[in-house]
mmCIF file of C-alpha atoms in Angstrom:
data_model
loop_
_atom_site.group_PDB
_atom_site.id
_atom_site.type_symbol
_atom_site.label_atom_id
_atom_site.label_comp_id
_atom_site.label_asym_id
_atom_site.label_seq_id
_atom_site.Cartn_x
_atom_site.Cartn_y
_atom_site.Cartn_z
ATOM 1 C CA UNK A 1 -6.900 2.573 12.671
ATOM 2 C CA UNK A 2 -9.515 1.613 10.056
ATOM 3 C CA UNK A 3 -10.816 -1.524 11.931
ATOM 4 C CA UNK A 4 -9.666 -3.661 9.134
ATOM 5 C CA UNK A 5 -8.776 -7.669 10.342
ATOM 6 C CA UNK A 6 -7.069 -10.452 8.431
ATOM 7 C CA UNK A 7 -7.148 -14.220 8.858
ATOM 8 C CA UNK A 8 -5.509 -16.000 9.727
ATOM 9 C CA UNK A 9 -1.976 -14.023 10.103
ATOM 10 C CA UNK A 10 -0.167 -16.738 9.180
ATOM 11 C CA UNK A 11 -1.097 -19.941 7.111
ATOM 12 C CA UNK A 12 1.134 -22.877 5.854
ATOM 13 C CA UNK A 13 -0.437 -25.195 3.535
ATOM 14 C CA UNK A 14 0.700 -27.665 0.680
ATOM 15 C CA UNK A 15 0.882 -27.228 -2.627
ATOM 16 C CA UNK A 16 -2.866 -27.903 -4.631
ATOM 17 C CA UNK A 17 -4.980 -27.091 -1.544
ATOM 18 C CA UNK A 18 -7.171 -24.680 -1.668
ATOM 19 C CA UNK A 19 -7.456 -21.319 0.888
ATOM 20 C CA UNK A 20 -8.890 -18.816 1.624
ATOM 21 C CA UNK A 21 -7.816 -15.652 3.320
ATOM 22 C CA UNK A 22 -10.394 -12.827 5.095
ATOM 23 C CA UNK A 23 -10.496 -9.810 5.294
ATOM 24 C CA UNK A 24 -13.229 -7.977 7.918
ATOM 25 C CA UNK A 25 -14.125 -4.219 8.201
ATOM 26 C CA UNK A 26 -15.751 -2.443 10.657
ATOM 27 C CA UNK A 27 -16.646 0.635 8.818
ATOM 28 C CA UNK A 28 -18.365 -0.042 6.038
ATOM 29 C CA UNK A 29 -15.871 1.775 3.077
ATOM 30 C CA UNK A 30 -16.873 0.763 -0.258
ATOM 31 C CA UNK A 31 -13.596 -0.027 -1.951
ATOM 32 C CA UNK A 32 -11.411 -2.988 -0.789
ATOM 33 C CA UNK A 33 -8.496 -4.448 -2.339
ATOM 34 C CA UNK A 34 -5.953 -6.999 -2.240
ATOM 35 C CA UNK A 35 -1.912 -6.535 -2.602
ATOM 36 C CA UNK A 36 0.812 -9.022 -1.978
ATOM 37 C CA UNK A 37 3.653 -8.197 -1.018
ATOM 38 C CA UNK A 38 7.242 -9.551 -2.176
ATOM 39 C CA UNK A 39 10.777 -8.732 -1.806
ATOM 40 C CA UNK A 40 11.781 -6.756 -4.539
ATOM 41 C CA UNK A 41 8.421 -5.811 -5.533
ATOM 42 C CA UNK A 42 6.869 -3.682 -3.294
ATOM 43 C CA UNK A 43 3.099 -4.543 -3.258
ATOM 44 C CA UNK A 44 0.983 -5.450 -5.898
ATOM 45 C CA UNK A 45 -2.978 -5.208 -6.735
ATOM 46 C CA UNK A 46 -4.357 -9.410 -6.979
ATOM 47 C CA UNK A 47 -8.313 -8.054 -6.565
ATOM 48 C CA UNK A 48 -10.343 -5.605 -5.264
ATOM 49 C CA UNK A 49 -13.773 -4.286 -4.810
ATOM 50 C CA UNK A 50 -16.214 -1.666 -5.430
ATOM 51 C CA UNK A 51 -19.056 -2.905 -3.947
ATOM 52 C CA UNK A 52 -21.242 -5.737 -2.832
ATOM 53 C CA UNK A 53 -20.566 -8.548 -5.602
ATOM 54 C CA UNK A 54 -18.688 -6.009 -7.632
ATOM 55 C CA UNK A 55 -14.942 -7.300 -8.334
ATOM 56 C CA UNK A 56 -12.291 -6.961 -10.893
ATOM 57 C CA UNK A 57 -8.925 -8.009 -11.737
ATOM 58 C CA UNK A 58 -5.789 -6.266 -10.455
ATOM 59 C CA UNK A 59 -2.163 -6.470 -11.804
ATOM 60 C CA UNK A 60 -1.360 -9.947 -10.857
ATOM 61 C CA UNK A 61 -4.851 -12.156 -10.632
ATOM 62 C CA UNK A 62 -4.180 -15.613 -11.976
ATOM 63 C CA UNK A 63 -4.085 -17.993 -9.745
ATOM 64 C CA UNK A 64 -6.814 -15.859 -7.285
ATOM 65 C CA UNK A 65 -10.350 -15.227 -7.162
ATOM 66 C CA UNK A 66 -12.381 -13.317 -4.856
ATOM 67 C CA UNK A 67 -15.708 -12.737 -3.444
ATOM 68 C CA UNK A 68 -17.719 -9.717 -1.666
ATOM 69 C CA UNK A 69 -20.882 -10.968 -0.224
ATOM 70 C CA UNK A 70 -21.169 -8.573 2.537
ATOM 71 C CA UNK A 71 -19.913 -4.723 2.857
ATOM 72 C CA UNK A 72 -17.396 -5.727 5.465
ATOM 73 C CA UNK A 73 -16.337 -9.396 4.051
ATOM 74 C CA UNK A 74 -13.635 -9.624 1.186
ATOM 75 C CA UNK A 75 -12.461 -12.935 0.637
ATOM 76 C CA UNK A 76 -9.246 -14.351 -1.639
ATOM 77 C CA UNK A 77 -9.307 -17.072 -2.332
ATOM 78 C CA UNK A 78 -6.362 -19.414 -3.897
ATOM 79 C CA UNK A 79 -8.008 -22.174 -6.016
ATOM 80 C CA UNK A 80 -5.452 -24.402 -5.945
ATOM 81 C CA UNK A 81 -2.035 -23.139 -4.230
ATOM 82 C CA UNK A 82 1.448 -23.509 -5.940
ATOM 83 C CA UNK A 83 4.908 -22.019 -4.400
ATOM 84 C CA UNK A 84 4.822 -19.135 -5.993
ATOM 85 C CA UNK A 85 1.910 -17.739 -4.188
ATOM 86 C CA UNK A 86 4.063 -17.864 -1.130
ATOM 87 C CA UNK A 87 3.366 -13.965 0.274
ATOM 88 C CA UNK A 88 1.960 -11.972 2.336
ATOM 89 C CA UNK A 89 -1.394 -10.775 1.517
ATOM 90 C CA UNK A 90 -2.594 -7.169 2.346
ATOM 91 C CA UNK A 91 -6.322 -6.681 2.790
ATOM 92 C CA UNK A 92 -6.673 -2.696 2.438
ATOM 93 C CA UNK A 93 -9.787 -0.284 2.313
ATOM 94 C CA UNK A 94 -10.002 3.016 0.655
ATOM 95 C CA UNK A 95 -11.831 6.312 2.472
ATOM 96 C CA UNK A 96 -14.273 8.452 0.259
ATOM 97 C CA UNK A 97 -13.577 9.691 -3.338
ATOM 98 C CA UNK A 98 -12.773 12.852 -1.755
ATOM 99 C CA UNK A 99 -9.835 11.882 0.230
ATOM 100 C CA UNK A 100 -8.428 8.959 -1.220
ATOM 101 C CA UNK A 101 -6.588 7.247 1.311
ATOM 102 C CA UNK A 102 -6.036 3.661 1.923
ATOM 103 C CA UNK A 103 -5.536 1.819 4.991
ATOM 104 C CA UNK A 104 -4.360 -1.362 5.463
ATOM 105 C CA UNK A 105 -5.156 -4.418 7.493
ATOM 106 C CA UNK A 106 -1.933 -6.491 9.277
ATOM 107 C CA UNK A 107 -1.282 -8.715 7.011
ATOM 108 C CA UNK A 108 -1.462 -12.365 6.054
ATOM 109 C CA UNK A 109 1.789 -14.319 5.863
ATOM 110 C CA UNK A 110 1.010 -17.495 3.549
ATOM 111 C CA UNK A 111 3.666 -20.129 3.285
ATOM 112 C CA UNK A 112 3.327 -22.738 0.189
ATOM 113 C CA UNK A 113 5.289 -25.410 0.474
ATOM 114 C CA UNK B 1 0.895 2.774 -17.453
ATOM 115 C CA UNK B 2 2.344 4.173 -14.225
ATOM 116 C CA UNK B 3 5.188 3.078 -12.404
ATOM 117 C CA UNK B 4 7.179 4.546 -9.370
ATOM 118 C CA UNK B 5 10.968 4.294 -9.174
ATOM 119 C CA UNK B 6 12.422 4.364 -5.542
ATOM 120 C CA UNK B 7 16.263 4.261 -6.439
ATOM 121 C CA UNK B 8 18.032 3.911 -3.010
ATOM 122 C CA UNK B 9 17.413 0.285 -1.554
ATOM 123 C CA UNK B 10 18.822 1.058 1.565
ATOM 124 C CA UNK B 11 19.865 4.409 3.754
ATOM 125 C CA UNK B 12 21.295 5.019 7.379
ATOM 126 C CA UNK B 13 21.040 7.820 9.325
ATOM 127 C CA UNK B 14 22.194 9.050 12.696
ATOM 128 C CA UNK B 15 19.733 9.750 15.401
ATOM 129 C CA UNK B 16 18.422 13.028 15.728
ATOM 130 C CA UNK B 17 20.062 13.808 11.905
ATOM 131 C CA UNK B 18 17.626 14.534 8.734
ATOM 132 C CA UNK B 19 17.259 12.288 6.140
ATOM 133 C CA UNK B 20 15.561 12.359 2.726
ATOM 134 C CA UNK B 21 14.677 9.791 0.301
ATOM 135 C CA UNK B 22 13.818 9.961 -3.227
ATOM 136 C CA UNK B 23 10.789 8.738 -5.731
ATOM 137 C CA UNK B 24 10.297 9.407 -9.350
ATOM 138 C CA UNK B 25 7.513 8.412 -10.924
ATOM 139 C CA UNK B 26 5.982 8.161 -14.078
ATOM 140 C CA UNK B 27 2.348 8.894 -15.310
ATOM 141 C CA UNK B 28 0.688 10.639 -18.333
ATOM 142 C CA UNK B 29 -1.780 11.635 -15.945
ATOM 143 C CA UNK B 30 -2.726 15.095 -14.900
ATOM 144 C CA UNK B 31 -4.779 14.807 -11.343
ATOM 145 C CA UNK B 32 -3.427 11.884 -9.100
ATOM 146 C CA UNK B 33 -2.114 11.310 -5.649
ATOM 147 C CA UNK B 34 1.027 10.768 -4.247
ATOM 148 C CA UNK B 35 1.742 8.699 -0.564
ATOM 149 C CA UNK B 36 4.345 7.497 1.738
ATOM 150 C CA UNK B 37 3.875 4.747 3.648
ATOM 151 C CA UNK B 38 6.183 3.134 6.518
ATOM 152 C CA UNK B 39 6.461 -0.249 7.385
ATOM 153 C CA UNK B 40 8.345 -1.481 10.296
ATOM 154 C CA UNK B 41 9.515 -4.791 11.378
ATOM 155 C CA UNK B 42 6.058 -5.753 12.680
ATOM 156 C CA UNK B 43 4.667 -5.583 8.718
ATOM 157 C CA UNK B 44 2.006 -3.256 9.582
ATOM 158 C CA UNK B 45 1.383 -0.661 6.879
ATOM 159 C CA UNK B 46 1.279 2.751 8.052
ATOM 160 C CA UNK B 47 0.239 6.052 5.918
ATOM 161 C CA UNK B 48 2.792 8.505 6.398
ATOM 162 C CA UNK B 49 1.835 11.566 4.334
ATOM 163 C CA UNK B 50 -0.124 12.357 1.370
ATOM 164 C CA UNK B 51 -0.167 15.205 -1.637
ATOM 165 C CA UNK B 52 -2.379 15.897 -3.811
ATOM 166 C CA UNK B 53 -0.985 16.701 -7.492
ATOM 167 C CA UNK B 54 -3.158 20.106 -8.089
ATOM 168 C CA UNK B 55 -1.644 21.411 -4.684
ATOM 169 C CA UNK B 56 1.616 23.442 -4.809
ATOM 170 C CA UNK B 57 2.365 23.452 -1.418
ATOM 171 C CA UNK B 58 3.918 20.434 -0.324
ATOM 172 C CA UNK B 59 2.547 18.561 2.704
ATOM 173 C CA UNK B 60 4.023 18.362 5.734
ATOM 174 C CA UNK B 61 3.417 16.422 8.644
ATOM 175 C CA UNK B 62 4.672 16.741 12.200
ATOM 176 C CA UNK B 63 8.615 15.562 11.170
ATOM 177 C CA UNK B 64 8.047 14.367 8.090
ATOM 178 C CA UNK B 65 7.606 16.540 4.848
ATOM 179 C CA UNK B 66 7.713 16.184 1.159
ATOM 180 C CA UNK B 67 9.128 18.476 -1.777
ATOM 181 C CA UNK B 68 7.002 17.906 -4.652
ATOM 182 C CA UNK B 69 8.304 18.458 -8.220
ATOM 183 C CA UNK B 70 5.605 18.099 -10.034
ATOM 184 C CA UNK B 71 6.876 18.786 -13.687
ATOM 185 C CA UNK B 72 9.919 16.596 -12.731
ATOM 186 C CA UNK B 73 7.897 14.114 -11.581
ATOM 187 C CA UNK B 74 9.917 13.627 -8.253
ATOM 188 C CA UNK B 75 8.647 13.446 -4.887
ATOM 189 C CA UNK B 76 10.927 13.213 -1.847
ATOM 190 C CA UNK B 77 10.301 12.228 1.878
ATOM 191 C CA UNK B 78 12.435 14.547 4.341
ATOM 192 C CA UNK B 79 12.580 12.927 7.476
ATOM 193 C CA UNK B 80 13.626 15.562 10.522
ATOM 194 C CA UNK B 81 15.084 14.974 13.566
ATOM 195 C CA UNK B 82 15.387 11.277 13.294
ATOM 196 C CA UNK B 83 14.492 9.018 16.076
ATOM 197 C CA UNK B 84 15.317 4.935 16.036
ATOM 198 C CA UNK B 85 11.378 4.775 15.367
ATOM 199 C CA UNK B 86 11.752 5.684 12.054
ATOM 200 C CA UNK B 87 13.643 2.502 11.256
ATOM 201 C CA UNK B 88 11.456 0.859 8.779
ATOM 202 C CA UNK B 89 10.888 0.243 4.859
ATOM 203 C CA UNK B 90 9.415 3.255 3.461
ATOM 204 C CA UNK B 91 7.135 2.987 0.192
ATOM 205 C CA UNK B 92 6.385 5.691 -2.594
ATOM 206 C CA UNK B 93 3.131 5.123 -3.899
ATOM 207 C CA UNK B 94 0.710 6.976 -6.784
ATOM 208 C CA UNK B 95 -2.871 6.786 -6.992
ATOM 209 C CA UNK B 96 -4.908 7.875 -10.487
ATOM 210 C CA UNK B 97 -7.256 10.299 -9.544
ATOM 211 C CA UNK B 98 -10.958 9.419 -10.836
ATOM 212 C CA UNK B 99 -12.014 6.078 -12.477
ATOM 213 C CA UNK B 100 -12.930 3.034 -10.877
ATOM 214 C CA UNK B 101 -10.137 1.526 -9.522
ATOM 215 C CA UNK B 102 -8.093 3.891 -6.924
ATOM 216 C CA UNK B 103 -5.285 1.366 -6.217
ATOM 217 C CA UNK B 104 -2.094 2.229 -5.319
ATOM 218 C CA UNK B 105 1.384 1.638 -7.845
ATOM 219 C CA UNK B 106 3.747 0.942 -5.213
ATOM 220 C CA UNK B 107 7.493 2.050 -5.467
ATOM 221 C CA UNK B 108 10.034 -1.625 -4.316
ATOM 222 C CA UNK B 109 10.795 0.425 -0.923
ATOM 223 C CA UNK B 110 14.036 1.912 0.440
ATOM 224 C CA UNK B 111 15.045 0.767 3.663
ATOM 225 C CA UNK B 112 15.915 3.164 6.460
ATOM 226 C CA UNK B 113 18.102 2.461 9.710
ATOM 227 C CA UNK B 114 18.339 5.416 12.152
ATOM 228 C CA UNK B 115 21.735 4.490 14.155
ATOM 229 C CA UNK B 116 21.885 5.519 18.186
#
């Protein structure tokens, strides 16, 4: 267990409104990232992070941003929702260059409607 | 760009029984990683085993092992002794060694059910 949390675990909003999912770690790994995950597609990079304000773009981005303010915080956040960000959303960190693992938090179910 | 190719959507297996399932993957890359991960009905994501592409010998862990092919690009899960545990979606995943990214290319996931 890497102490990683999400929240909430599950969300249902309305199309347009805006969220914002967390994810908290208690061990202070440099890299975080964001997946979703959806059937058919296994899981899929949005974000992640290399640092303390340092983000960049992943495989499927528009539509998200992100923010790293703290070593432990990574926020998504969805600007403005639409349907097809129904998903669940996988906070994960990754251990040291070396060893290259990544561990993932429980997940966020988001429902869109 | 890299993708992974898990080609059996779903597999069964008796309890107790062995069971193996298949990735292929595809990279012009020379030094990367290579992970299983389970996932069972409570959506957690769990690391399963992990290889490293400059190592010959392929990993092995407790049940589980892998036979790594690396010129074929092919890298198999071989679950032993089977137990109803194991029932979960099981994910192939690649990892580019070196650069700034590290994130994982994810394989769509075979399904396993271990039958009593």
């Amino acid at each position: 267990d890497a102490g990683i949390t999400q929240s909430p675990r599950h969300k249902v909003t309305e199309t347009g409104t805006p969220v914002t999912l967390r994810c908290h770690q208690t061990e202070n790994h440099r890299y975080m990232y964001w997946y979703r995950q959806d059937p058919g597609h296994g899981l899929r990079l949005i974000h992640y992070s290399y640092g303390v304000k340092d983000t960049d773009k992943g495989e499927v981005s528009d539509g998200y941003s992100v923010s790293r303010s703290k070593t432990e915080d990574f926020l998504l956040t969805l600007e403005s929702a639409t349907s097809s960000q129904t998903s669940v959303y996988f906070c994960a960190i990754r251990t040291d260059l070396s060893y290259n693992e990544q561990f993932f938090g429980p997940g966020t179910r988001l429902t869109v409607l | 760009a890299q993708t992974v190719t898990q080609s059996q959507p779903e597999m069964s297996v008796q309890e107790a029984e062995t069971v193996t399932l298949s990735c292929t993957y595809d990279t012009s890359e020379n030094n990367y990683y290579l992970f299983w991960y389970k996932q069972p009905p409570s959506r957690q994501m769990i690391l399963v085993i992990r290889q490293e592409a400059y190592k010959q010998q392929n990993a092995t862990e407790n049940r589980f092992s892998v036979n790594f092919q690396k010129a074929a690009k092919s890298f198999s899960l071989k679950i032993s002794d089977s137990q109803l545990g194991d029932t979960a979606m099981y994910f192939c995943a690649f990892m580019k060694q070196g650069g700034s990214q590290g994130n994982l290319i994810f394989g769509k996931g075979t399904k396993l059910s271990v039958k009593p």
